[in-house]
Each structure stands twice: as structure tokens, then as C-alpha cells.
C-alpha atoms as a PDB file:
ATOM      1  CA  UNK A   1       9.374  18.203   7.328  1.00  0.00           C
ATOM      2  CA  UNK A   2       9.048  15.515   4.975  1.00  0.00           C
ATOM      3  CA  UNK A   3       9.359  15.897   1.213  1.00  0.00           C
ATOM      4  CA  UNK A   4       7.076  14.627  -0.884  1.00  0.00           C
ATOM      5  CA  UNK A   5       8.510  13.064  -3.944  1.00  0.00           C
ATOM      6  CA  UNK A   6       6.417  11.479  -6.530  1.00  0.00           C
ATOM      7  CA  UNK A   7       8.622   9.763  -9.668  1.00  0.00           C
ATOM      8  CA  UNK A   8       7.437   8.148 -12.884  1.00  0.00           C
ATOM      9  CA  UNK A   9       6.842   4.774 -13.126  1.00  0.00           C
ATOM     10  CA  UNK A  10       9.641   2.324 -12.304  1.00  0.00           C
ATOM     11  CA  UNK A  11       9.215  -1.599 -13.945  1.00  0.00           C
ATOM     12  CA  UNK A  12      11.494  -2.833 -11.135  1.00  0.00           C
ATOM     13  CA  UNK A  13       8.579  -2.166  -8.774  1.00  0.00           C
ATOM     14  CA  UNK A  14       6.977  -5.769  -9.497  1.00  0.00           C
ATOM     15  CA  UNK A  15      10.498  -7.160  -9.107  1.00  0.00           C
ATOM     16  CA  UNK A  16      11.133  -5.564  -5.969  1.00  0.00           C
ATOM     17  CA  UNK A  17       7.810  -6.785  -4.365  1.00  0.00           C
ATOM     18  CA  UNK A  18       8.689 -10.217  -5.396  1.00  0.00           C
ATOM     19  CA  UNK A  19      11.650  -9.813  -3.655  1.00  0.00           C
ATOM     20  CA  UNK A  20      11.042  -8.407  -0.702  1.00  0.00           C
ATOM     21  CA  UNK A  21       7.721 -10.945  -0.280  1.00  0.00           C
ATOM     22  CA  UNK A  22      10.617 -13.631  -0.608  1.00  0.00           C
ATOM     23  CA  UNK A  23      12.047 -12.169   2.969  1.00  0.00           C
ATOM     24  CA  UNK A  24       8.938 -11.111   4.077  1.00  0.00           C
ATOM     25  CA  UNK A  25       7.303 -15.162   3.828  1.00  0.00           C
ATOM     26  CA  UNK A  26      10.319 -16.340   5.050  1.00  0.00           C
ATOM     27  CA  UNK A  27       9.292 -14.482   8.385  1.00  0.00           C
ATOM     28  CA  UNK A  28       5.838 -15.110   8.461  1.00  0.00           C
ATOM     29  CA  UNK A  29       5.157 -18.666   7.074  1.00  0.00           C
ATOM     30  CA  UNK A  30       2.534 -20.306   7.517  1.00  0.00           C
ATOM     31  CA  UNK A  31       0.789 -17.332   9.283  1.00  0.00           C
ATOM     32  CA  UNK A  32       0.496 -15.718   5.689  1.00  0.00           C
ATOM     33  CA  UNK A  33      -2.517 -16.385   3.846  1.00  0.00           C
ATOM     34  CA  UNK A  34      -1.889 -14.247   1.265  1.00  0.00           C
ATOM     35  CA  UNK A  35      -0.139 -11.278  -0.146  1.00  0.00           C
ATOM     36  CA  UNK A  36      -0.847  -8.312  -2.265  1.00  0.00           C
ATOM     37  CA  UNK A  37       1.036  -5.647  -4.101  1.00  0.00           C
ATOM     38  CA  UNK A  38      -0.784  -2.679  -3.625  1.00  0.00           C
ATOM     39  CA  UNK A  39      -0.501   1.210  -4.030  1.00  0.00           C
ATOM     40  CA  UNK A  40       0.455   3.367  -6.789  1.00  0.00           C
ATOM     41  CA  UNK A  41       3.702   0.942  -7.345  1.00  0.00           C
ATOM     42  CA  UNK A  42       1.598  -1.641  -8.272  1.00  0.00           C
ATOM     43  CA  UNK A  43      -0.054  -0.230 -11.245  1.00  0.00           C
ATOM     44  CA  UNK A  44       1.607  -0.056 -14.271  1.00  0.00           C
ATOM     45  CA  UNK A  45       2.795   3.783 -15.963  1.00  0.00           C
ATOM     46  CA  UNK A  46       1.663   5.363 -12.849  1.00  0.00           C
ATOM     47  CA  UNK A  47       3.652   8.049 -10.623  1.00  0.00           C
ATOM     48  CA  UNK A  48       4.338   7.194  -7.154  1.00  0.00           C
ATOM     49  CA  UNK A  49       6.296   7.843  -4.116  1.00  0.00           C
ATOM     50  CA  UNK A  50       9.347   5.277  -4.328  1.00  0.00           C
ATOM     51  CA  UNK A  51       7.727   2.936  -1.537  1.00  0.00           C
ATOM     52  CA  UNK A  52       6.659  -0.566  -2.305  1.00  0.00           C
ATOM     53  CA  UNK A  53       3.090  -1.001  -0.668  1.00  0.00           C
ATOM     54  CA  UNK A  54       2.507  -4.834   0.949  1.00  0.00           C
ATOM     55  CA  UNK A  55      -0.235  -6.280   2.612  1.00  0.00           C
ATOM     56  CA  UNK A  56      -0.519  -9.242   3.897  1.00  0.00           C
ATOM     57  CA  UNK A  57      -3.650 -11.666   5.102  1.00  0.00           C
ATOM     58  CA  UNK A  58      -3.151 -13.324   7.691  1.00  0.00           C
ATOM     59  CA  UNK A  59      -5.470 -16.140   9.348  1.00  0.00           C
ATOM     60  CA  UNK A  60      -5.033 -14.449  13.080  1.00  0.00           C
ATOM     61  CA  UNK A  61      -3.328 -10.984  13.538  1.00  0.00           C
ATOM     62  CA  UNK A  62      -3.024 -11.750  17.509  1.00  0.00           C
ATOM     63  CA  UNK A  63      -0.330 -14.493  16.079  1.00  0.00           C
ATOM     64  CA  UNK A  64       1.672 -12.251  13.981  1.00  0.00           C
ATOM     65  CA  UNK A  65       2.704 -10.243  16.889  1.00  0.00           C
ATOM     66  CA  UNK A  66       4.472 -12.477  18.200  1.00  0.00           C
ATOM     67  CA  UNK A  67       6.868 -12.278  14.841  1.00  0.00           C
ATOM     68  CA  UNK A  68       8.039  -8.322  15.694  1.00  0.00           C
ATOM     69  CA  UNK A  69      11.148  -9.301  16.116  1.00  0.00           C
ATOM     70  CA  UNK A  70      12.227 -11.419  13.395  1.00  0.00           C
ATOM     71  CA  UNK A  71      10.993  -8.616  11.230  1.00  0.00           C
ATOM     72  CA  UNK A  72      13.681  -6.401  13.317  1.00  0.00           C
ATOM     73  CA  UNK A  73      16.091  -8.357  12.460  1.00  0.00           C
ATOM     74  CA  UNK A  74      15.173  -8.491   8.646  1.00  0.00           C
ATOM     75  CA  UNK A  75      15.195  -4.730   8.821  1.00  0.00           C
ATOM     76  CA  UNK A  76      11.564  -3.558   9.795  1.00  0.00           C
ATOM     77  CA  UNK A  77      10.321  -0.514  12.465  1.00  0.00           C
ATOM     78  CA  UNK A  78       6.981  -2.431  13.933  1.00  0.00           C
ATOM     79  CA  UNK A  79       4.745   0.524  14.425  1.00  0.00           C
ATOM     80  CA  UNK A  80       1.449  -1.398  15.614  1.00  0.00           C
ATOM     81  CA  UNK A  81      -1.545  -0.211  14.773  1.00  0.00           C
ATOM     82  CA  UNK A  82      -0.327   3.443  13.545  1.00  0.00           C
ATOM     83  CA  UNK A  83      -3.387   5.133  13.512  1.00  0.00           C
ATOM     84  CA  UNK A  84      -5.900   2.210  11.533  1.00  0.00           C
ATOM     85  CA  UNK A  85      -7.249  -0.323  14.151  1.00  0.00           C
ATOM     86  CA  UNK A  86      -7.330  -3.742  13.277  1.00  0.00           C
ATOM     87  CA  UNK A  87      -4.065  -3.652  11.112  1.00  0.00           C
ATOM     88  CA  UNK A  88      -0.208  -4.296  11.734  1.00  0.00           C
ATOM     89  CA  UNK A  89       2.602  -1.561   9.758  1.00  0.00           C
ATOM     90  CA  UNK A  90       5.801  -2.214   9.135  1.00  0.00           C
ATOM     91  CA  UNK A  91       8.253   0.090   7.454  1.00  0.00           C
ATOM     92  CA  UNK A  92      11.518  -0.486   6.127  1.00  0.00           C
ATOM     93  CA  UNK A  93      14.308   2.167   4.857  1.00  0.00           C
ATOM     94  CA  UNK A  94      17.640   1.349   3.105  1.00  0.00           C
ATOM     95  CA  UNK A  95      20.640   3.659   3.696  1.00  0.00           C
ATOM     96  CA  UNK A  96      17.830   6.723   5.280  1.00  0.00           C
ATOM     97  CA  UNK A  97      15.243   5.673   2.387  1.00  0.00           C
ATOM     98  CA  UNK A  98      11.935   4.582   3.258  1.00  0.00           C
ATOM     99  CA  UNK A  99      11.726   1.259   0.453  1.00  0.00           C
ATOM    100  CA  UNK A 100       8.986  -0.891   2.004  1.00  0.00           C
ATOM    101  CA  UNK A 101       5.522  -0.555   4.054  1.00  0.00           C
ATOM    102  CA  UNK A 102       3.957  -3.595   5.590  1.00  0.00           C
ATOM    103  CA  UNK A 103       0.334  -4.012   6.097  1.00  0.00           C
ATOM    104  CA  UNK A 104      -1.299  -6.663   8.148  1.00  0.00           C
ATOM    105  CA  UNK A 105      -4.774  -7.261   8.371  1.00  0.00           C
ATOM    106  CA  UNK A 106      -6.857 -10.602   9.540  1.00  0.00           C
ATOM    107  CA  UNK A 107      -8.674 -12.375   6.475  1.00  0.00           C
ATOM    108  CA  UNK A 108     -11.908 -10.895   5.787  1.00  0.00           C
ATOM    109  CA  UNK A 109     -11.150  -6.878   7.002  1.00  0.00           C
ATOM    110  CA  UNK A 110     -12.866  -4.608   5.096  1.00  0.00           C
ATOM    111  CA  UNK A 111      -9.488  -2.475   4.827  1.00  0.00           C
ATOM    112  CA  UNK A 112      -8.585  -5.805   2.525  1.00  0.00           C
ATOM    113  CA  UNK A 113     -11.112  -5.117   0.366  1.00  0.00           C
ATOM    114  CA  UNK A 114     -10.730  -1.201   0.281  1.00  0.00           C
ATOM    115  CA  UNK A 115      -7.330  -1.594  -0.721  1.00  0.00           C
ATOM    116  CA  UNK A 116      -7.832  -4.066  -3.549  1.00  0.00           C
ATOM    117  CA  UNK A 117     -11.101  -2.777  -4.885  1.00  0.00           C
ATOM    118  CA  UNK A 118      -8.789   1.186  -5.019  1.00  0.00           C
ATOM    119  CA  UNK A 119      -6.077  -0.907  -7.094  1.00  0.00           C
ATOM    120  CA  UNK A 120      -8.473  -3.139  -9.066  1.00  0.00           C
ATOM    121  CA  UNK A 121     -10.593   0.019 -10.256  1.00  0.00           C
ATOM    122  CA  UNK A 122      -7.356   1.932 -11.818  1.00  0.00           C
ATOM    123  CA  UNK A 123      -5.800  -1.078 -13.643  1.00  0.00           C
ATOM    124  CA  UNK A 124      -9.304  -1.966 -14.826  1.00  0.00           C
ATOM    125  CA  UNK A 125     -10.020   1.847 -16.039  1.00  0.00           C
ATOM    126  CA  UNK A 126      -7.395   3.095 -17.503  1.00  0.00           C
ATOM    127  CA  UNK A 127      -9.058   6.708 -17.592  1.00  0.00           C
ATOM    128  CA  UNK A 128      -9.642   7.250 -13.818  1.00  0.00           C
ATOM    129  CA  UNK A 129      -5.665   5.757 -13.726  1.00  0.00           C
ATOM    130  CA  UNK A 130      -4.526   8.814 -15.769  1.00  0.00           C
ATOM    131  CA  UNK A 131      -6.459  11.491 -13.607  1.00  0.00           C
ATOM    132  CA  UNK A 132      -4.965  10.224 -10.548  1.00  0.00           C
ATOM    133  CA  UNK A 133      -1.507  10.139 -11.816  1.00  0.00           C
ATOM    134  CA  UNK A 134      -2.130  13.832 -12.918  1.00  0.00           C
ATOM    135  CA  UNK A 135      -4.038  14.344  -9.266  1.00  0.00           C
ATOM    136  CA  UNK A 136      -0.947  13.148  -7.567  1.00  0.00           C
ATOM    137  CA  UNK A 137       1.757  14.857  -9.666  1.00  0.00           C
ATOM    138  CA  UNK A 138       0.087  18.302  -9.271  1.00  0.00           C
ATOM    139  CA  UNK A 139      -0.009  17.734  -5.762  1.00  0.00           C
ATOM    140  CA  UNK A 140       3.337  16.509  -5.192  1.00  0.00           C
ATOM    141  CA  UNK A 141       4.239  20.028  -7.562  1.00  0.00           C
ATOM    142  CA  UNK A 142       1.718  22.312  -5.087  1.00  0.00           C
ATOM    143  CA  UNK A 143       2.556  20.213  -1.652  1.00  0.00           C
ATOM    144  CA  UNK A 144       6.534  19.814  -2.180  1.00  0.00           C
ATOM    145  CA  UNK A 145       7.028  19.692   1.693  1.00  0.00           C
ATOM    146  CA  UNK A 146       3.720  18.755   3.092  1.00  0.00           C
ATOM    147  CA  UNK A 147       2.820  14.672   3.043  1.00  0.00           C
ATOM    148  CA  UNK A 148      -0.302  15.845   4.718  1.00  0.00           C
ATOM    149  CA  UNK A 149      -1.246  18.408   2.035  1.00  0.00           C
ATOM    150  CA  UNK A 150      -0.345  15.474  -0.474  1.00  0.00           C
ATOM    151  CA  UNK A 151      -2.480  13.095   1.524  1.00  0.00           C
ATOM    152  CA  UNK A 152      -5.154  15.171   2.240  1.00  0.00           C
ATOM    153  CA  UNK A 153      -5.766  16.090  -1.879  1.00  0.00           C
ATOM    154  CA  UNK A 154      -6.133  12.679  -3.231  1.00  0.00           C
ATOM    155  CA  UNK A 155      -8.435  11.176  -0.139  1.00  0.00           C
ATOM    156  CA  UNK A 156     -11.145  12.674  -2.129  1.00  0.00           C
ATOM    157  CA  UNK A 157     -10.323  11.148  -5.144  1.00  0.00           C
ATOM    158  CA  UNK A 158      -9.734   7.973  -3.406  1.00  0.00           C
ATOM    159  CA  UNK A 159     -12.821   8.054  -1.492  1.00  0.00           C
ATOM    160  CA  UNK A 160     -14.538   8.216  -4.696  1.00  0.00           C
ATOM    161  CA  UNK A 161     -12.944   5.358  -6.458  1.00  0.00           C
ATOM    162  CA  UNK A 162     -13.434   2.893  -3.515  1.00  0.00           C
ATOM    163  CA  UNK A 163     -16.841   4.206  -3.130  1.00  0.00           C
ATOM    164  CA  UNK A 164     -17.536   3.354  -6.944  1.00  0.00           C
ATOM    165  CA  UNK A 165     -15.419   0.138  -6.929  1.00  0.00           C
ATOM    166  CA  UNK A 166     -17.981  -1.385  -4.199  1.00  0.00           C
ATOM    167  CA  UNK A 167     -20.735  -0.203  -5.993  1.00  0.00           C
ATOM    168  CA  UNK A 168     -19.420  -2.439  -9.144  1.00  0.00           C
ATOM    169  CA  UNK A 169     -18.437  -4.988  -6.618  1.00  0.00           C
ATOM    170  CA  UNK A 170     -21.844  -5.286  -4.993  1.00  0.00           C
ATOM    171  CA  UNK A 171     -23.507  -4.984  -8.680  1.00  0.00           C
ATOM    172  CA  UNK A 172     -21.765  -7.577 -10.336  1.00  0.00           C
ATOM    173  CA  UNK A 173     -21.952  -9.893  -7.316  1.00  0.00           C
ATOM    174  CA  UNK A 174     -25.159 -12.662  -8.335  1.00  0.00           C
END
């Protein structure tokens, strides 16, 4: 059972992206493209599960594989794939605590652009920002021990925002 724990915003979370992007480019080199802070850390006064969300473009994910185990030794569980095709997680916990999750995807994915265009929407509208932050806290209240109830009652929500963000995208676009 995993507890789901959702806390208010932290300003260290910028800070501790930097950071860890300092270790994390010191692995990769010149196989990064570039980098990202993403997720609910990234996004100023908003609640989130303590986990600093990265992901990373990289010119050619086939080359990155070969890195799994200098991110061992900088304190990273390589999971592969888990469960999106096309992308490389990593996941690093201090002392038991998950801190860090790594996400790899070649330049030009469209999980690159789902991921910014969800975090580019909420610090652009401030309003949709403040229903998911009271989405996710009721959620982490009602789903205290469930990370799949949790995850399963904001995909909606989510859905709809990404949905909306690539209709702006696509509008805006000359």
C-alpha cells in the first residue's frame, strides 16, 4: 500500500530541480538536448506529492541506454519503459523517500508536448491551476492509501487540460 501524500507548495522545488539537473547533465552530456521541470512541483502555490518531476530530450533514446549505470551509481532505479513506450524512467529515493522521477523521451515525442502543454496551461490560467490543486487535495483526503484512486481522479481533469492546451496550441499556431 502506498500512501498518498499531497503537501502545499514548497519554493525549494525550483532549487532542487536545479540541483539535481546539475547531477543529472553531468551523466548525460551531450546526449541531453534539453530539460524540463515538470509536474505539480513545477508550478508555483500548487499542492503536490513531494517528487521533483524531470524530463529530459534527448537527440536518440537508443544512446541513453547505454548510461543505466552511471545513473546507478548517482543513485537512480532504471525502470525502462514502465508502462509508456517510447520513454526512459528513472526514480530516485533518499533515506526510503521517493525525491526524483526521470523521464526520457527522443526530441519530437508527442509525450514532450503533452507534458509541457499540461504545465504551460496551469501557469498560464491561473483558474484551472486552483481547481486542480483543490481536485488533487480532495483526492489525496478521499484516496489516503490508494495512488491508483488518486491517479485515476485527476486523469480526467488532465485529459481535459491537455486536450484544451492543443486546441490553443494548434489555434494560435499561423
Amino acid at each position: 500500500m502506498i500512501e498518498v501524500v499531497v503537501v502545499p507548495y514548497n519554493p525549494e522545488w525550483p532549487k532542487l530541480f536545479e540541483a539535481e539537473m546539475k547531477v543529472v547533465a553531468s551523466v548525460f552530456g551531450s546526449e541531453l538536448v534539453r530539460s524540463h521541470h515538470i509536474g505539480s512541483t513545477s508550478i508555483p502555490e500548487m499542492c503536490a506529492k513531494p517528487v521533483i518531476d524531470i524530463l529530459l530530450e534527448v537527440a536518440d533514446l537508443n544512446r541513453i541506454d547505454r548510461l543505466a549505470s552511471k545513473m546507478i551509481g548517482v543513485g537512480y532505479e532504471v525502470k525502462g519503459e514502465f508502462g509508456i513506450p517510447g520513454r526512459r524512467y528513472y526514480r530516485k529515493d533518499v533515506q526510503g523517500v521517493r525525491k526524483f522521477q526521470i523521464h526520457i523521451f527522443q526530441v519530437g515525442s508527442a509525450e514532450i508536448r503533452r507534458h509541457l502543454a499540461f504545465r504551460d496551461h496551469l501557469l498560464d490560467h491561473p483558474d484551472d491551476a486552483s481547481i486542480y490543486k483543490s481536485l488533487k487535495m480532495r483526492l489525496a483526503a478521499e484516496f489516503p492509501n490508494s495512488m491508483e484512486g488518486y491517479i485515476e481522479g485527476k486523469s480526467s481533469f488532465i485529459r481535459k487540460i491537455v486536450l484544451l492546451a492543443s486546441a490553443n496550441q494548434e489555434a494560435s499556431t499561423p
